[in-house]
Amino acid sequence: MLDLNTAELSVRKAAAADAASPAELLTQLSHDSDSEVRQAVTDNPNTPTEVLLQLGKEFPDEVVANPIFNIMLLEDLENRFVRLSLARSSTIPESALLQLSDLDDEEILCAIAANSATPLSILEKLVHHPPQLYEEPESSDYDRLFASVAKNPNTSVELLTELVEHGGHVCYAIAENPKRPFIK
């Protein structure tokens, strides 16, 4: 077995990319300090699903491009991991994002809102007509979702101006958006 403490970067990258590498080794390499090694693990069809889930936050497009992802998709479209991976992917079609935006799953909705591929129309839908995430809609706190929308570079100045009303974390998120409006 490869000693990860002494192995050269090129050896670790090659092991991460090798489809014959055992799942245990790929799991270890998924924690490598080098992002190219972690990315190669994400591309590897032998990588365990749990590891793909972890790396999907950093490399969403690679997870969706992994050959095993299509098998997972065919096996279980209802799988939360599959949906979350799709919501994070910058290569997902707009129609799929629109479908996912109807789900009542806060993490998936926040991933859609944070996705740079999400068009303004879907961002507006998430703000103006968010799915019911809580049992008591009148006391719902959509701050996490609205903060994700506020950070998205596709969010319009008009929508950012609307989001200011929500205060707190949402305003901090607006401040991070290069389109942020000047608020008096």
mmCIF file of C-alpha atoms in Angstrom:
data_model
loop_
_atom_site.group_PDB
_atom_site.id
_atom_site.type_symbol
_atom_site.label_atom_id
_atom_site.label_comp_id
_atom_site.label_asym_id
_atom_site.label_seq_id
_atom_site.Cartn_x
_atom_site.Cartn_y
_atom_site.Cartn_z
ATOM 1 C CA MET A 1 0.000 0.000 0.000
ATOM 2 C CA LEU A 2 1.146 3.535 -0.731
ATOM 3 C CA ASP A 3 2.674 5.457 2.199
ATOM 4 C CA LEU A 4 0.929 8.804 1.848
ATOM 5 C CA ASN A 5 3.306 10.491 4.297
ATOM 6 C CA THR A 6 6.314 10.016 2.020
ATOM 7 C CA ALA A 7 4.797 9.758 -1.466
ATOM 8 C CA GLU A 8 5.594 12.444 -4.025
ATOM 9 C CA LEU A 9 2.763 14.648 -5.270
ATOM 10 C CA SER A 10 2.908 13.072 -8.743
ATOM 11 C CA VAL A 11 2.556 9.585 -7.227
ATOM 12 C CA ARG A 12 -0.423 10.665 -5.094
ATOM 13 C CA LYS A 13 -2.092 12.260 -8.160
ATOM 14 C CA ALA A 14 -1.518 9.112 -10.220
ATOM 15 C CA ALA A 15 -2.935 6.904 -7.462
ATOM 16 C CA ALA A 16 -5.974 9.177 -7.112
ATOM 17 C CA ALA A 17 -6.623 9.000 -10.867
ATOM 18 C CA ASP A 18 -6.055 5.238 -11.189
ATOM 19 C CA ALA A 19 -9.396 3.412 -11.525
ATOM 20 C CA ALA A 20 -7.701 0.342 -10.028
ATOM 21 C CA SER A 21 -6.949 2.151 -6.754
ATOM 22 C CA PRO A 22 -8.838 0.595 -3.857
ATOM 23 C CA ALA A 23 -11.628 2.549 -2.185
ATOM 24 C CA GLU A 24 -9.657 2.706 1.087
ATOM 25 C CA LEU A 25 -6.752 4.474 -0.617
ATOM 26 C CA LEU A 26 -9.092 6.884 -2.405
ATOM 27 C CA THR A 27 -10.726 7.682 0.925
ATOM 28 C CA GLN A 28 -7.306 8.545 2.378
ATOM 29 C CA LEU A 29 -6.370 10.603 -0.685
ATOM 30 C CA SER A 30 -9.631 12.558 -0.397
ATOM 31 C CA HIS A 31 -8.050 14.316 2.606
ATOM 32 C CA ASP A 32 -4.821 15.201 0.751
ATOM 33 C CA SER A 33 -3.561 18.753 1.205
ATOM 34 C CA ASP A 34 -3.267 19.183 -2.577
ATOM 35 C CA SER A 35 -6.513 20.153 -4.317
ATOM 36 C CA GLU A 36 -5.473 18.427 -7.578
ATOM 37 C CA VAL A 37 -5.187 15.117 -5.730
ATOM 38 C CA ARG A 38 -8.633 15.607 -4.163
ATOM 39 C CA GLN A 39 -10.040 16.548 -7.576
ATOM 40 C CA ALA A 40 -8.586 13.384 -9.126
ATOM 41 C CA VAL A 41 -10.259 11.353 -6.364
ATOM 42 C CA THR A 42 -13.561 13.025 -7.285
ATOM 43 C CA ASP A 43 -13.085 11.994 -10.932
ATOM 44 C CA ASN A 44 -12.314 8.372 -10.039
ATOM 45 C CA PRO A 45 -15.245 5.963 -10.602
ATOM 46 C CA ASN A 46 -13.976 3.744 -7.762
ATOM 47 C CA THR A 47 -14.435 6.486 -5.151
ATOM 48 C CA PRO A 48 -16.990 5.574 -2.462
ATOM 49 C CA THR A 49 -20.262 7.513 -2.508
ATOM 50 C CA GLU A 50 -19.663 8.972 0.966
ATOM 51 C CA VAL A 51 -16.337 10.407 -0.206
ATOM 52 C CA LEU A 52 -17.972 11.853 -3.330
ATOM 53 C CA LEU A 53 -20.538 13.539 -1.098
ATOM 54 C CA GLN A 54 -17.782 15.124 0.957
ATOM 55 C CA LEU A 55 -15.785 16.239 -2.095
ATOM 56 C CA GLY A 56 -18.913 17.402 -3.921
ATOM 57 C CA LYS A 57 -18.874 20.612 -1.916
ATOM 58 C CA GLU A 58 -15.447 21.480 -3.325
ATOM 59 C CA PHE A 59 -15.779 19.883 -6.778
ATOM 60 C CA PRO A 60 -19.486 19.746 -7.731
ATOM 61 C CA ASP A 61 -18.907 19.577 -11.489
ATOM 62 C CA GLU A 62 -16.453 16.694 -11.131
ATOM 63 C CA VAL A 63 -18.951 14.710 -9.048
ATOM 64 C CA VAL A 64 -21.605 15.115 -11.733
ATOM 65 C CA ALA A 65 -19.041 14.182 -14.427
ATOM 66 C CA ASN A 66 -17.924 11.048 -12.544
ATOM 67 C CA PRO A 67 -19.118 7.982 -14.519
ATOM 68 C CA ILE A 68 -20.605 6.479 -11.354
ATOM 69 C CA PHE A 69 -22.865 9.518 -10.929
ATOM 70 C CA ASN A 70 -24.992 8.550 -13.947
ATOM 71 C CA ILE A 71 -25.485 5.107 -12.449
ATOM 72 C CA MET A 72 -26.502 6.686 -9.147
ATOM 73 C CA LEU A 73 -28.864 8.966 -11.028
ATOM 74 C CA LEU A 74 -30.492 6.049 -12.841
ATOM 75 C CA GLU A 75 -30.735 3.992 -9.663
ATOM 76 C CA ASP A 76 -32.268 6.645 -7.454
ATOM 77 C CA LEU A 77 -33.210 10.107 -8.674
ATOM 78 C CA GLU A 78 -34.855 10.667 -5.289
ATOM 79 C CA ASN A 79 -31.485 10.287 -3.581
ATOM 80 C CA ARG A 80 -30.683 13.467 -1.661
ATOM 81 C CA PHE A 81 -26.973 13.211 -2.517
ATOM 82 C CA VAL A 82 -27.795 13.110 -6.230
ATOM 83 C CA ARG A 83 -30.097 16.111 -5.943
ATOM 84 C CA LEU A 84 -27.591 18.074 -3.881
ATOM 85 C CA SER A 85 -24.795 17.293 -6.346
ATOM 86 C CA LEU A 86 -26.954 18.465 -9.224
ATOM 87 C CA ALA A 87 -27.919 21.645 -7.356
ATOM 88 C CA ARG A 88 -24.226 22.477 -6.869
ATOM 89 C CA SER A 89 -23.148 21.738 -10.451
ATOM 90 C CA SER A 90 -22.421 24.697 -12.714
ATOM 91 C CA THR A 91 -23.177 22.522 -15.753
ATOM 92 C CA ILE A 92 -26.747 21.634 -14.772
ATOM 93 C CA PRO A 93 -29.454 22.709 -17.242
ATOM 94 C CA GLU A 94 -31.734 25.541 -16.150
ATOM 95 C CA SER A 95 -34.768 23.246 -16.418
ATOM 96 C CA ALA A 96 -33.262 20.891 -13.823
ATOM 97 C CA LEU A 97 -32.486 23.794 -11.487
ATOM 98 C CA LEU A 98 -36.074 24.947 -11.842
ATOM 99 C CA GLN A 99 -37.336 21.467 -10.919
ATOM 100 C CA LEU A 100 -35.022 21.253 -7.924
ATOM 101 C CA SER A 101 -36.133 24.703 -6.735
ATOM 102 C CA ASP A 102 -39.567 23.227 -5.937
ATOM 103 C CA LEU A 103 -38.148 20.906 -3.287
ATOM 104 C CA ASP A 104 -38.675 21.649 0.376
ATOM 105 C CA ASP A 105 -35.065 20.949 1.337
ATOM 106 C CA GLU A 106 -33.208 23.966 2.692
ATOM 107 C CA GLU A 107 -29.722 22.648 1.894
ATOM 108 C CA ILE A 108 -30.633 21.933 -1.730
ATOM 109 C CA LEU A 109 -32.332 25.327 -2.095
ATOM 110 C CA CYS A 110 -29.289 27.082 -0.625
ATOM 111 C CA ALA A 111 -27.038 25.166 -3.051
ATOM 112 C CA ILE A 112 -29.223 26.341 -5.948
ATOM 113 C CA ALA A 113 -29.157 29.907 -4.623
ATOM 114 C CA ALA A 114 -25.354 29.819 -4.306
ATOM 115 C CA ASN A 115 -24.809 28.241 -7.737
ATOM 116 C CA SER A 116 -23.327 30.728 -10.224
ATOM 117 C CA ALA A 117 -25.264 28.942 -13.005
ATOM 118 C CA THR A 118 -28.620 29.808 -11.423
ATOM 119 C CA PRO A 119 -30.403 32.459 -13.510
ATOM 120 C CA LEU A 120 -32.048 35.526 -12.006
ATOM 121 C CA SER A 121 -35.552 34.147 -12.660
ATOM 122 C CA ILE A 122 -34.949 31.206 -10.303
ATOM 123 C CA LEU A 123 -33.297 33.442 -7.698
ATOM 124 C CA GLU A 124 -36.375 35.687 -7.801
ATOM 125 C CA LYS A 125 -38.623 32.644 -7.414
ATOM 126 C CA LEU A 126 -36.681 31.518 -4.340
ATOM 127 C CA VAL A 127 -37.168 34.935 -2.735
ATOM 128 C CA HIS A 128 -40.741 35.689 -3.794
ATOM 129 C CA HIS A 129 -42.205 32.165 -3.591
ATOM 130 C CA PRO A 130 -39.962 29.985 -1.423
ATOM 131 C CA PRO A 131 -41.185 26.453 -0.744
ATOM 132 C CA GLN A 132 -42.618 25.898 2.712
ATOM 133 C CA LEU A 133 -39.633 24.713 4.708
ATOM 134 C CA TYR A 134 -41.247 24.989 8.102
ATOM 135 C CA GLU A 135 -44.533 23.856 9.618
ATOM 136 C CA GLU A 136 -45.575 27.402 10.494
ATOM 137 C CA PRO A 137 -44.980 29.519 7.372
ATOM 138 C CA GLU A 138 -45.738 32.797 9.148
ATOM 139 C CA SER A 139 -42.833 32.245 11.546
ATOM 140 C CA SER A 140 -40.458 30.904 8.899
ATOM 141 C CA ASP A 141 -36.926 32.179 8.851
ATOM 142 C CA TYR A 142 -35.524 32.077 5.347
ATOM 143 C CA ASP A 143 -32.349 33.976 6.262
ATOM 144 C CA ARG A 144 -29.996 31.183 5.175
ATOM 145 C CA LEU A 145 -31.709 30.870 1.795
ATOM 146 C CA PHE A 146 -31.929 34.637 1.287
ATOM 147 C CA ALA A 147 -28.270 35.080 2.283
ATOM 148 C CA SER A 148 -27.299 32.516 -0.371
ATOM 149 C CA VAL A 149 -29.353 34.424 -2.970
ATOM 150 C CA ALA A 150 -27.750 37.698 -1.853
ATOM 151 C CA LYS A 151 -24.226 36.342 -2.443
ATOM 152 C CA ASN A 152 -25.012 35.060 -5.940
ATOM 153 C CA PRO A 153 -23.398 37.242 -8.655
ATOM 154 C CA ASN A 154 -26.517 36.830 -10.838
ATOM 155 C CA THR A 155 -28.741 38.537 -8.275
ATOM 156 C CA SER A 156 -29.953 41.888 -9.579
ATOM 157 C CA VAL A 157 -29.560 45.182 -7.732
ATOM 158 C CA GLU A 158 -33.357 45.309 -7.473
ATOM 159 C CA LEU A 159 -33.526 41.930 -5.757
ATOM 160 C CA LEU A 160 -30.638 42.852 -3.452
ATOM 161 C CA THR A 161 -32.542 46.002 -2.498
ATOM 162 C CA GLU A 162 -35.587 43.873 -1.617
ATOM 163 C CA LEU A 163 -33.466 41.523 0.465
ATOM 164 C CA VAL A 164 -32.168 44.379 2.639
ATOM 165 C CA GLU A 165 -35.486 44.246 4.533
ATOM 166 C CA HIS A 166 -34.495 40.913 6.032
ATOM 167 C CA GLY A 167 -31.575 42.454 7.952
ATOM 168 C CA GLY A 168 -28.939 40.512 9.877
ATOM 169 C CA HIS A 169 -27.079 37.792 8.012
ATOM 170 C CA VAL A 170 -28.801 38.695 4.764
ATOM 171 C CA CYS A 171 -27.351 42.229 4.878
ATOM 172 C CA TYR A 172 -23.871 40.833 5.534
ATOM 173 C CA ALA A 173 -24.313 38.602 2.481
ATOM 174 C CA ILE A 174 -25.463 41.575 0.388
ATOM 175 C CA ALA A 175 -22.283 43.401 1.398
ATOM 176 C CA GLU A 176 -20.263 40.562 -0.194
ATOM 177 C CA ASN A 177 -22.023 40.922 -3.559
ATOM 178 C CA PRO A 178 -20.146 43.172 -6.032
ATOM 179 C CA LYS A 179 -23.507 44.470 -7.290
ATOM 180 C CA ARG A 180 -24.535 45.579 -3.801
ATOM 181 C CA PRO A 181 -26.645 48.719 -3.854
ATOM 182 C CA PHE A 182 -25.696 51.787 -1.909
ATOM 183 C CA ILE A 183 -28.080 51.843 1.039
ATOM 184 C CA LYS A 184 -28.598 55.018 3.039
#
